[in-house]
Amino acid sequence: MSEKYDVIVIGSGPAGYVAAIRAAQLGLKTACVEKWSDDKGKVVNGGTCLNVGCIPSKALLDSSHRYHDAHDGFENHGISTGELSIDVPAMIQRKEKIVAQMSGGITGLFKANKVASIFGYGKLLAGKKVEVTDKDGNVTVYDADNVVIATGSVPINIPVASVNPEENTIIVDSTGALEFQEVPKRLGIIGAGVIGLELGSVWARLGSEVVCLEAMDTFLAMMDQQIAKETKKIFTKQGLDIRLSSMVTGSEVKGNEVEVTFNDKEGNEQKETFDKLIVCVGRRPFTQGLFSDDAGVQLDERGFVKVDDNCATDVAGVWAVGDVVRGPMLAHKGSEEGVVVAERIAGQKAMMNYDTIPNVIYTHPEVASVGKTEEQLKAEGVEVNIGTFPFLAIGRAVAADSQDGMVKMIADAKTDRILGCHIVGPSASDLVQQIVIAMEFGSTAEDIGMTVFGHPTFSEAVKEAALSVHGHAIHMPNRKKRK
Ligand code: FAD
Ligand code: NAD
């Protein structure tokens, strides 16, 4: 008879591994099934985030930022370096070492918490049975009281620029773009979203001429548009060529290059030739081969596993978390869902606040937001007061040569409660977290304005934006009104 578990998690990305660890911490007998393996056939935990997503992209963003700073930023400080060079294979190797270290860390955490790590392809059968097929085709069926689906997402492939990683290293997805062994002279990117901007920045900093072809006529359409416009100005100044309303109609690999055909803003057909083309037009939930016909779990019209507010599926005892369910495809959103589900399985009343999930683009400067945008609140008819503050009036930002960008704070006009905060600027990822906490505690803009912030810090821009909601900012250049 096969082994029985209290909880079996399918998928070991940030949603799945966190669910598994939390369940084990709560005394539940837990296993985590993962299909990813290395060339030696050893299970690789950590999912997209650790292996081909958050962590490797940030490793390359960091390396390329250092190179770019040394190339363009040091002279101003009186530092000269002589001839600079970049060893791309060494940079990629460093990234791989970091990935291996982090992924090994998850395996270590599994051991420490007594989570059984099972290698193989998981399939949910009726009656909360999980069938696992290993690399050699051996099948084992496990029983569980609870199953947590955490199978994540994969890149969307478009027929006009199809990615086939086996055959082609010229048209690539985000995974291929983390593997380049030299700096492409001309780099095309389809989709000026989060991945396009982060990976576009990596290779632009190292010397690529980068063209982003974006189908929409609005840049970062989901973001607060005042911040999006400011961001586009900064990126354009950095050399990213962002072409909106550009609809790609075809691509052809010719030798070592790819010719991309697209319709421009005016509807005229254009052609551009690139050394590499990254396709990053979004991701889709991954549920291939995951359910037997009688498993009973429903998908929604977009292919996501259907869940309620607490990540329960239509089948009692079967849950789903992370990219495979509705909501933003973010590692921290999935991890938090994993915790909530583990605690609910253990009989606790955990829940998650989806209104305060931070969103960050790790470019330089970073772009970060939490809560609603001005456009969303206007559409909902909510009356708001808005405060903005530029980093160029913040001493620490000027001292650090990081004065591009601004903080925008939006508060309810009646209650002064903070409804959203949107930032483009230095350390935006950390600054926004202050407002995530503030919103969790129901803070007003006045609360933030009355809080003492250390000087000199970038975070003073957050305080000044909060003061500016009521026209009280102290260091505001070009003050228009004072109350
Ligand atoms: P995944 O991480 O996709 O993990 C799913 C796991 O399930 C995989 O290991 C897969 O092999 C396994 N699996 C699937 N099906 C089966 C099966 N049937 N049996 C067994 N195993 C299975 N998010 C952020 O918050 N911050 C960032 O900075 C960030 N950067 C990113 C950069 C890039 C380039 C990319 C591509 C993504 C980035 N993301 C980022 C998004 C983030 O990676 C995802 O939101 C996150 O990984 C989702 O976690 P998950 O656990 O739901 O799924
Ligand atoms: P995205 O949704 O951020 O951006 C895709 C862009 O492609 C959009 O602007 C869209 O309008 C455009 N697009 C779609 N079809 C197109 C077409 N045919 N031609 C031209 N443009 C087209 O998706 P992504 O950049 O692929 O990233 C996928 C997901 O991964 C994101 O939604 C995000 O949740 C996650 N991610 C997060 C981070 C982070 O948190 N820093 C980093 C990378 C990825």
Coordinates of C-alpha atoms and ligand atoms in Angstrom, one line a residue:
M1 CA 0.0 0.0 0.0
S2 CA 1.3 3.5 -0.9
E3 CA 2.0 6.0 1.8
K4 CA -0.7 8.4 3.1
Y5 CA -0.1 12.0 3.9
D6 CA -2.1 14.7 5.6
V7 CA -1.0 17.1 2.9
I8 CA 0.4 16.6 -0.6
V9 CA 1.6 19.7 -2.4
I10 CA 2.0 19.5 -6.2
G11 CA 4.7 22.0 -7.3
S12 CA 7.6 23.4 -5.3
G13 CA 7.6 27.0 -6.4
P14 CA 7.3 29.9 -3.9
A15 CA 3.6 29.0 -3.5
G16 CA 4.0 25.3 -3.1
Y17 CA 7.2 25.0 -1.0
V18 CA 5.9 27.6 1.5
A19 CA 2.6 25.8 1.8
A20 CA 4.5 22.6 2.4
I21 CA 6.8 24.0 5.0
R22 CA 4.0 25.8 6.9
A23 CA 1.9 22.6 6.9
A24 CA 4.8 20.6 8.3
Q25 CA 5.4 23.3 10.9
L26 CA 1.8 22.8 12.0
G27 CA 2.4 19.1 12.6
L28 CA 0.9 17.8 9.4
K29 CA 2.6 14.9 7.6
T30 CA 3.5 16.6 4.3
A31 CA 5.0 15.8 0.9
C32 CA 5.8 18.1 -2.0
V33 CA 5.9 16.6 -5.5
E34 CA 8.1 18.3 -8.1
K35 CA 8.8 17.4 -11.7
W36 CA 11.8 19.6 -12.3
S37 CA 15.2 17.9 -12.3
D38 CA 18.8 18.8 -13.1
D39 CA 21.1 17.1 -15.7
K40 CA 22.0 14.5 -13.0
G41 CA 18.3 13.6 -12.6
K42 CA 18.1 15.2 -9.1
V43 CA 15.0 17.0 -8.1
V44 CA 15.2 20.8 -8.4
N45 CA 13.0 22.7 -6.0
G46 CA 12.0 26.4 -6.1
G47 CA 10.0 26.6 -9.3
T48 CA 10.0 29.5 -11.8
C49 CA 10.9 32.1 -9.2
L50 CA 14.2 30.6 -7.9
N51 CA 15.3 28.9 -11.1
V52 CA 14.3 31.0 -14.1
G53 CA 12.4 34.0 -12.6
C54 CA 12.8 36.4 -9.7
I55 CA 16.2 35.3 -8.4
P56 CA 18.3 34.9 -11.6
S57 CA 16.8 38.0 -13.2
K58 CA 17.7 40.0 -10.1
A59 CA 21.2 38.5 -10.2
L60 CA 21.7 39.8 -13.7
L61 CA 20.1 43.1 -12.9
D62 CA 22.6 43.6 -10.2
S63 CA 25.6 42.6 -12.3
S64 CA 24.6 44.8 -15.2
H65 CA 23.8 47.7 -12.9
R66 CA 27.3 47.5 -11.4
Y67 CA 28.8 47.4 -14.9
H68 CA 26.7 50.3 -16.1
D69 CA 27.5 52.4 -13.0
A70 CA 31.3 51.8 -13.5
H71 CA 30.9 52.7 -17.2
D72 CA 28.7 55.8 -16.9
G73 CA 28.3 56.7 -13.2
F74 CA 31.8 56.7 -11.6
E75 CA 33.3 59.6 -13.4
N76 CA 31.0 62.1 -11.7
H77 CA 32.4 60.9 -8.4
G78 CA 36.0 61.4 -9.5
I79 CA 36.6 57.6 -9.9
S80 CA 38.3 56.3 -13.0
T81 CA 38.6 52.6 -13.8
G82 CA 40.6 52.5 -17.0
E83 CA 39.4 50.2 -19.7
L84 CA 36.2 48.3 -18.7
S85 CA 35.2 44.9 -20.0
I86 CA 32.4 42.5 -19.4
D87 CA 32.8 38.7 -19.2
V88 CA 29.2 37.5 -19.9
P89 CA 29.8 33.8 -19.4
A90 CA 31.2 34.6 -15.9
M91 CA 28.2 36.8 -15.1
I92 CA 25.9 34.0 -16.2
Q93 CA 27.9 31.5 -14.1
R94 CA 27.5 33.7 -11.0
K95 CA 23.8 33.7 -11.6
E96 CA 23.7 29.9 -11.9
K97 CA 25.7 29.6 -8.6
I98 CA 23.1 31.8 -6.8
V99 CA 20.2 29.8 -8.3
A100 CA 21.8 26.5 -7.2
Q101 CA 22.4 27.9 -3.7
M102 CA 18.9 29.1 -3.3
S103 CA 17.3 25.9 -4.7
G104 CA 19.5 23.8 -2.5
G105 CA 18.3 26.0 0.4
I106 CA 14.7 24.9 -0.2
T107 CA 15.8 21.2 -0.2
G108 CA 17.5 21.9 3.1
L109 CA 14.4 23.6 4.5
F110 CA 12.3 20.5 3.5
K111 CA 14.7 18.3 5.4
A112 CA 14.7 20.5 8.4
N113 CA 10.9 20.6 8.5
K114 CA 10.5 16.9 7.6
V115 CA 8.7 17.6 4.3
A116 CA 9.0 14.6 2.1
S117 CA 10.4 15.7 -1.3
I118 CA 9.0 13.5 -4.1
F119 CA 10.4 13.7 -7.6
G120 CA 8.1 13.2 -10.5
Y121 CA 5.1 14.4 -12.4
G122 CA 2.0 14.8 -10.2
K123 CA -1.5 14.1 -11.3
L124 CA -4.6 14.4 -9.1
L125 CA -7.0 11.5 -9.3
A126 CA -10.5 11.3 -7.8
G127 CA -10.7 10.8 -4.1
K128 CA -7.6 13.0 -3.3
K129 CA -5.2 10.4 -4.6
V130 CA -2.0 11.8 -6.3
E131 CA -0.3 9.7 -9.0
V132 CA 3.4 10.4 -9.4
T133 CA 5.3 9.3 -12.5
D134 CA 9.1 9.5 -12.3
K135 CA 11.6 10.0 -15.1
D136 CA 11.7 6.2 -15.8
G137 CA 7.9 6.0 -16.1
N138 CA 7.5 4.3 -12.7
V139 CA 4.1 5.2 -11.2
T140 CA 3.3 5.5 -7.5
V141 CA -0.1 6.5 -6.1
Y142 CA -0.3 8.4 -2.8
D143 CA -3.3 9.1 -0.6
A144 CA -3.9 12.4 1.0
D145 CA -6.4 14.2 3.2
N146 CA -5.6 17.4 1.5
V147 CA -4.0 18.2 -1.9
V148 CA -2.6 21.7 -2.7
I149 CA -2.1 22.4 -6.4
A150 CA 0.8 24.8 -6.9
T151 CA 1.8 24.1 -10.5
G152 CA 2.5 27.7 -11.5
S153 CA 2.7 29.2 -14.9
V154 CA 4.6 29.1 -18.2
P155 CA 5.3 31.8 -20.8
I156 CA 2.6 32.5 -23.5
N157 CA 3.8 31.5 -26.9
I158 CA 2.6 33.5 -29.9
P159 CA 2.5 32.0 -33.4
V160 CA 3.9 35.2 -35.0
A161 CA 7.2 34.7 -33.0
S162 CA 7.1 31.2 -31.9
V163 CA 9.7 30.1 -29.3
N164 CA 11.2 26.7 -29.6
P165 CA 14.0 26.4 -27.1
E166 CA 15.2 23.0 -28.5
E167 CA 15.9 24.4 -32.0
N168 CA 16.3 28.1 -31.6
T169 CA 18.4 30.4 -29.5
I170 CA 17.5 33.5 -31.5
I171 CA 13.8 33.8 -30.6
V172 CA 13.6 33.1 -26.9
D173 CA 11.4 33.5 -23.9
S174 CA 12.4 34.9 -20.5
T175 CA 14.3 31.6 -19.7
G176 CA 16.4 31.9 -22.8
A177 CA 17.1 35.6 -22.2
L178 CA 18.7 34.7 -18.9
E179 CA 21.2 32.4 -20.7
F180 CA 22.8 34.7 -23.4
Q181 CA 26.5 34.0 -23.6
E182 CA 27.3 37.4 -25.3
V183 CA 25.7 40.8 -25.4
P184 CA 23.4 40.9 -28.4
K185 CA 24.2 44.0 -30.6
R186 CA 20.5 44.5 -31.4
L187 CA 17.9 43.1 -29.1
G188 CA 14.2 43.0 -29.9
I189 CA 11.6 42.5 -27.2
I190 CA 7.9 41.8 -27.8
G191 CA 5.9 43.1 -24.9
A192 CA 7.0 46.1 -22.8
G193 CA 5.7 44.6 -19.6
V194 CA 7.6 43.6 -16.4
I195 CA 9.9 41.0 -18.0
G196 CA 10.5 43.1 -21.1
L197 CA 11.6 46.1 -19.0
E198 CA 13.7 44.1 -16.5
L199 CA 15.5 42.0 -19.1
G200 CA 15.6 44.8 -21.6
S201 CA 17.4 46.9 -18.9
V202 CA 19.9 44.1 -18.2
W203 CA 21.1 43.8 -21.8
A204 CA 20.8 47.6 -22.6
R205 CA 23.1 48.3 -19.6
L206 CA 25.7 45.9 -21.1
G207 CA 25.5 47.7 -24.5
S208 CA 22.6 46.2 -26.5
E209 CA 20.5 48.5 -28.6
V210 CA 17.1 47.5 -27.3
V211 CA 13.8 48.0 -29.1
C212 CA 10.5 47.1 -27.2
L213 CA 7.5 46.4 -29.4
E214 CA 4.4 46.9 -27.3
A215 CA 0.9 46.2 -28.8
M216 CA -1.0 48.5 -26.4
D217 CA -1.1 52.2 -27.0
T218 CA -0.6 52.8 -23.2
F219 CA 2.7 52.2 -21.4
L220 CA 2.3 50.0 -18.3
A221 CA -1.5 50.2 -18.7
M222 CA -2.3 48.6 -15.3
M223 CA -0.1 51.2 -13.4
D224 CA -0.9 54.6 -12.2
Q225 CA -0.5 56.6 -15.4
Q226 CA 1.3 59.6 -13.9
I227 CA 4.0 57.3 -12.6
A228 CA 3.9 55.3 -15.9
K229 CA 4.5 58.4 -17.9
E230 CA 7.4 59.5 -15.6
T231 CA 8.8 56.0 -15.9
K232 CA 8.7 55.9 -19.7
K233 CA 10.5 59.3 -19.8
I234 CA 13.3 57.9 -17.5
F235 CA 13.7 54.6 -19.5
T236 CA 13.7 56.5 -22.8
K237 CA 16.5 58.7 -21.4
Q238 CA 18.3 55.5 -20.5
G239 CA 18.2 54.4 -24.2
L240 CA 15.3 51.9 -24.2
D241 CA 13.4 52.4 -27.5
I242 CA 9.8 51.7 -26.4
R243 CA 7.4 51.6 -29.4
L244 CA 3.7 51.6 -28.4
S245 CA 0.9 50.5 -30.7
S246 CA 3.3 48.1 -32.4
M247 CA 1.6 44.9 -33.4
V248 CA 3.9 42.2 -34.5
T249 CA 2.6 40.3 -37.5
G250 CA 5.5 37.9 -38.3
S251 CA 9.1 36.9 -37.7
E252 CA 11.7 35.1 -39.8
V253 CA 15.0 33.7 -38.6
K254 CA 17.7 34.4 -41.3
G255 CA 21.0 32.9 -40.4
N256 CA 22.1 34.4 -37.0
E257 CA 19.4 37.1 -37.1
V258 CA 15.7 37.5 -36.9
E259 CA 13.6 39.8 -39.0
V260 CA 10.5 41.0 -37.3
T261 CA 7.5 42.5 -39.2
F262 CA 5.1 44.7 -37.3
N263 CA 2.5 47.4 -37.9
D264 CA 3.4 50.7 -36.3
K265 CA 1.2 53.4 -34.7
E266 CA 0.0 54.7 -38.1
G267 CA -0.8 51.1 -39.3
N268 CA 2.3 51.1 -41.6
E269 CA 4.2 47.8 -42.0
Q270 CA 7.7 48.0 -40.6
K271 CA 10.6 45.6 -40.4
E272 CA 13.5 45.4 -37.9
T273 CA 16.3 43.0 -37.7
F274 CA 17.7 41.8 -34.4
D275 CA 20.4 39.4 -33.1
K276 CA 18.0 38.1 -30.5
L277 CA 14.3 38.5 -29.9
I278 CA 12.7 38.0 -26.5
V279 CA 9.0 37.2 -26.4
C280 CA 7.5 38.2 -23.1
V281 CA 3.8 38.8 -23.7
G282 CA 2.6 37.3 -20.4
R283 CA 2.3 33.9 -18.8
R284 CA -0.5 31.3 -18.6
P285 CA -1.5 28.9 -15.8
F286 CA 0.1 25.4 -16.1
T287 CA -2.2 22.5 -15.7
Q288 CA -1.1 20.1 -18.4
G289 CA -1.6 16.5 -17.4
L290 CA -2.6 17.6 -13.9
F291 CA -6.1 16.1 -13.5
S292 CA -7.7 12.8 -14.3
D293 CA -11.1 13.1 -16.1
D294 CA -12.9 12.4 -12.8
A295 CA -10.7 14.6 -10.5
G296 CA -13.6 17.1 -10.3
V297 CA -11.5 20.3 -10.1
Q298 CA -12.9 23.1 -12.3
L299 CA -10.9 25.6 -14.4
D300 CA -12.2 29.1 -15.2
E301 CA -12.6 30.4 -18.8
R302 CA -8.9 31.6 -18.8
G303 CA -7.6 28.2 -17.7
F304 CA -6.9 29.1 -14.1
V305 CA -7.9 26.6 -11.4
K306 CA -11.2 27.9 -10.0
V307 CA -10.9 28.8 -6.3
D308 CA -12.8 30.8 -3.7
D309 CA -11.4 33.6 -1.6
N310 CA -9.5 31.1 0.6
C311 CA -8.0 29.1 -2.3
A312 CA -10.4 26.2 -1.9
T313 CA -11.4 24.5 -5.2
D314 CA -14.8 22.9 -5.9
V315 CA -13.5 19.6 -4.4
A316 CA -13.4 19.5 -0.6
G317 CA -9.8 19.1 0.6
V318 CA -8.3 20.2 -2.7
W319 CA -6.8 23.7 -2.7
A320 CA -4.8 25.7 -5.3
V321 CA -2.4 28.6 -4.8
G322 CA 0.0 30.8 -6.7
D323 CA 0.2 31.6 -10.5
V324 CA -2.2 28.7 -11.3
V325 CA -5.1 30.7 -9.7
R326 CA -6.6 34.2 -10.2
G327 CA -4.8 37.3 -9.0
P328 CA -1.4 38.8 -9.8
M329 CA 1.4 36.4 -10.8
L330 CA 3.8 37.3 -8.1
A331 CA 5.9 35.1 -5.9
H332 CA 4.9 36.8 -2.6
K333 CA 1.2 36.5 -3.5
G334 CA 1.6 32.8 -4.0
S335 CA 3.7 32.3 -0.8
E336 CA 1.1 34.1 1.3
E337 CA -1.7 32.0 -0.2
G338 CA 0.4 28.9 0.6
V339 CA 0.5 30.0 4.3
V340 CA -3.2 30.7 4.4
V341 CA -4.1 27.3 2.9
A342 CA -1.7 25.4 5.3
E343 CA -3.2 27.2 8.3
R344 CA -6.8 26.6 7.1
I345 CA -6.0 22.9 6.7
A346 CA -4.7 22.9 10.3
G347 CA -8.1 24.3 11.4
Q348 CA -7.1 28.0 11.7
K349 CA -9.0 30.9 10.3
A350 CA -6.2 32.5 8.3
M351 CA -7.0 34.8 5.4
M352 CA -5.2 37.1 3.0
N353 CA -5.6 40.8 2.1
Y354 CA -5.4 41.0 -1.6
D355 CA -5.8 44.8 -1.5
T356 CA -2.3 45.4 -0.2
I357 CA -0.1 43.2 -2.4
P358 CA 3.0 45.2 -3.5
N359 CA 4.1 45.2 -7.1
V360 CA 7.6 46.0 -8.1
I361 CA 9.6 46.3 -11.4
Y362 CA 13.3 46.0 -10.5
T363 CA 14.7 48.4 -13.0
H364 CA 16.9 51.4 -12.1
P365 CA 15.2 53.3 -10.8
E366 CA 12.7 50.8 -9.4
V367 CA 8.9 51.1 -10.0
A368 CA 6.7 50.0 -7.1
S369 CA 3.1 50.3 -6.2
V370 CA 0.4 49.2 -3.7
G371 CA -3.3 49.8 -3.6
K372 CA -5.4 51.5 -6.3
T373 CA -4.3 53.9 -9.0
E374 CA -5.8 57.3 -9.5
E375 CA -7.5 56.0 -12.7
Q376 CA -9.2 53.1 -10.8
L377 CA -10.4 55.4 -8.0
K378 CA -11.8 57.9 -10.5
A379 CA -13.6 55.1 -12.3
E380 CA -15.1 54.0 -9.0
G381 CA -16.2 57.5 -8.2
V382 CA -14.1 57.7 -5.0
E383 CA -13.1 61.3 -4.1
V384 CA -9.4 61.5 -3.3
N385 CA -6.7 63.8 -2.2
I386 CA -3.3 63.3 -3.9
G387 CA 0.2 64.2 -2.8
T388 CA 3.3 63.9 -4.9
F389 CA 7.0 64.5 -4.1
P390 CA 10.0 64.4 -6.4
F391 CA 13.3 62.7 -5.4
L392 CA 15.2 65.7 -6.8
A393 CA 14.2 67.5 -3.6
I394 CA 15.5 64.7 -1.3
G395 CA 19.1 65.3 -0.1
R396 CA 20.0 61.6 0.1
A397 CA 18.8 61.1 -3.5
V398 CA 20.8 64.0 -4.8
A399 CA 23.9 62.8 -2.8
A400 CA 23.5 59.3 -4.4
D401 CA 23.0 60.6 -8.0
S402 CA 19.5 59.1 -7.8
Q403 CA 17.2 62.0 -8.2
D404 CA 15.0 60.6 -11.0
G405 CA 11.4 59.8 -10.1
M406 CA 8.7 60.6 -7.5
V407 CA 6.4 59.3 -4.9
K408 CA 2.6 59.6 -5.3
M409 CA 0.3 59.1 -2.4
I410 CA -3.5 58.8 -2.8
A411 CA -5.8 59.2 0.2
D412 CA -9.6 59.1 0.6
A413 CA -10.9 62.7 0.6
K414 CA -13.4 61.9 3.4
T415 CA -11.4 59.7 5.8
D416 CA -7.8 60.5 4.7
R417 CA -7.1 56.7 4.7
I418 CA -4.3 55.8 2.2
L419 CA -5.8 54.0 -0.8
G420 CA -2.7 53.7 -2.9
C421 CA 1.0 54.6 -3.2
H422 CA 2.9 54.6 -6.5
I423 CA 6.7 55.2 -6.7
V424 CA 9.3 55.4 -9.4
G425 CA 12.7 56.1 -7.8
P426 CA 15.6 54.7 -5.8
S427 CA 14.8 51.8 -3.5
A428 CA 11.1 52.0 -4.5
S429 CA 10.7 48.3 -3.6
D430 CA 11.6 48.9 0.0
L431 CA 9.9 52.3 0.3
V432 CA 6.5 50.9 -0.9
Q433 CA 6.6 48.3 1.8
Q434 CA 6.3 51.0 4.4
I435 CA 3.0 51.9 2.9
V436 CA 1.9 48.3 2.6
I437 CA 2.3 48.1 6.4
A438 CA 0.6 51.5 6.8
M439 CA -2.4 50.3 4.7
E440 CA -2.6 47.0 6.6
F441 CA -3.0 49.1 9.8
G442 CA -5.6 51.5 8.1
S443 CA -3.3 54.5 8.3
T444 CA -4.1 57.9 7.1
A445 CA -1.9 60.2 5.1
E446 CA -1.7 62.4 8.2
D447 CA -0.4 59.4 10.2
I448 CA 2.5 59.1 7.8
G449 CA 3.1 62.8 7.8
M450 CA 3.3 62.8 11.6
T451 CA 5.8 59.9 11.7
V452 CA 9.5 60.8 12.2
F453 CA 11.6 59.6 9.3
G454 CA 15.4 59.3 9.5
H455 CA 17.4 61.9 7.7
P456 CA 18.9 61.7 5.2
T457 CA 17.0 58.8 3.7
F458 CA 15.1 58.1 0.4
S459 CA 12.1 57.4 2.6
E460 CA 11.7 61.1 3.4
A461 CA 10.1 61.3 -0.1
V462 CA 7.3 59.0 1.3
K463 CA 6.7 61.3 4.3
E464 CA 6.8 64.4 2.1
A465 CA 4.3 62.9 -0.4
A466 CA 2.0 62.1 2.6
L467 CA 2.4 65.7 3.8
S468 CA 1.8 66.9 0.3
V469 CA -1.7 65.2 0.3
H470 CA -2.7 68.2 2.5
G471 CA -0.4 70.7 0.9
H472 CA 2.1 70.6 3.9
A473 CA 5.3 69.3 2.2
I474 CA 8.3 71.1 3.6
H475 CA 10.8 70.8 0.8
M476 CA 8.3 71.0 -2.1
P477 CA 9.8 72.8 -5.1
N478 CA 7.3 75.0 -7.0
R479 CA 4.7 74.9 -4.2
K480 CA 1.2 75.8 -5.6
K481 CA -0.9 75.6 -2.5
R482 CA -0.5 75.7 1.2
K483 CA -3.1 74.8 3.8
Ligands
FAD1 P1 6.1 28.3 -10.1 O1 7.2 29.1 -9.5 O2 5.9 28.4 -11.6 O3 6.3 26.8 -9.6 C1 5.5 25.7 -10.1 C2 6.3 24.5 -9.9 O4 5.4 23.4 -10.1 C3 7.4 24.3 -10.9 O5 8.6 24.0 -10.2 C4 7.0 23.2 -11.8 O6 8.0 22.4 -12.3 C5 6.1 22.4 -10.9 N1 5.0 21.6 -11.5 C6 4.1 22.0 -12.5 N2 3.3 21.0 -12.8 C7 3.7 19.9 -12.1 C8 3.2 18.6 -11.9 N3 2.1 18.2 -12.6 N4 3.9 17.7 -11.1 C9 4.9 18.2 -10.4 N5 5.4 19.4 -10.5 C10 4.8 20.3 -11.3 N6 7.6 37.5 -9.2 C11 7.9 38.3 -8.1 O7 7.1 38.4 -7.2 N7 9.0 39.1 -8.1 C12 9.9 39.1 -9.1 O8 10.9 39.8 -9.1 C13 9.6 38.2 -10.2 N8 10.5 38.1 -11.3 C14 10.2 37.2 -12.3 C15 11.1 37.2 -13.4 C16 10.9 36.3 -14.4 C17 11.9 36.3 -15.6 C18 9.7 35.5 -14.4 C19 9.5 34.5 -15.5 C20 8.8 35.5 -13.3 C21 9.1 36.4 -12.3 N9 8.2 36.5 -11.2 C22 8.5 37.4 -10.2 C23 7.0 35.7 -11.1 C24 7.2 34.5 -10.2 O9 8.3 33.8 -10.7 C25 5.9 33.7 -10.1 O10 4.9 34.5 -9.7 C26 6.1 32.6 -9.1 O11 7.2 31.7 -9.4 C27 4.9 31.7 -9.0 O12 5.0 30.7 -8.1 P2 4.2 29.4 -8.1 O13 4.8 28.6 -6.9 O14 2.8 29.6 -8.2 O15 4.7 28.7 -9.5
NAD2 P1 3.2 41.4 -18.6 O1 1.8 41.1 -18.5 O2 3.9 42.2 -17.5 O3 3.6 42.2 -19.9 C1 3.3 41.7 -21.2 C2 3.2 42.8 -22.2 O4 3.1 42.3 -23.4 C3 2.0 43.7 -21.9 O5 2.4 45.1 -21.9 C4 1.1 43.4 -23.1 O6 0.3 44.5 -23.6 C5 2.2 43.1 -24.2 N1 1.7 42.2 -25.2 C6 0.8 41.1 -25.2 N2 0.7 40.5 -26.4 C7 1.5 41.2 -27.2 C8 1.8 41.1 -28.6 N3 1.3 40.1 -29.4 N4 2.7 42.0 -29.2 C9 3.2 43.0 -28.4 N5 3.0 43.1 -27.1 C10 2.1 42.3 -26.5 O7 3.9 40.0 -18.8 P2 5.4 39.5 -18.7 O8 6.3 40.7 -18.8 O9 5.6 38.4 -19.7 O10 5.5 38.9 -17.3 C11 4.7 37.8 -16.9 C12 4.3 37.9 -15.5 O11 5.4 37.5 -14.7 C13 3.9 39.3 -15.0 O12 2.5 39.4 -15.1 C14 4.3 39.3 -13.6 O13 3.3 39.0 -12.8 C15 5.4 38.3 -13.5 N6 6.7 38.9 -13.3 C16 6.9 39.7 -12.2 C17 8.1 40.4 -12.0 C18 8.2 41.3 -10.9 O14 7.5 41.2 -9.9 N7 9.2 42.1 -10.8 C19 9.1 40.3 -13.0 C20 8.9 39.5 -14.1 C21 7.7 38.8 -14.2

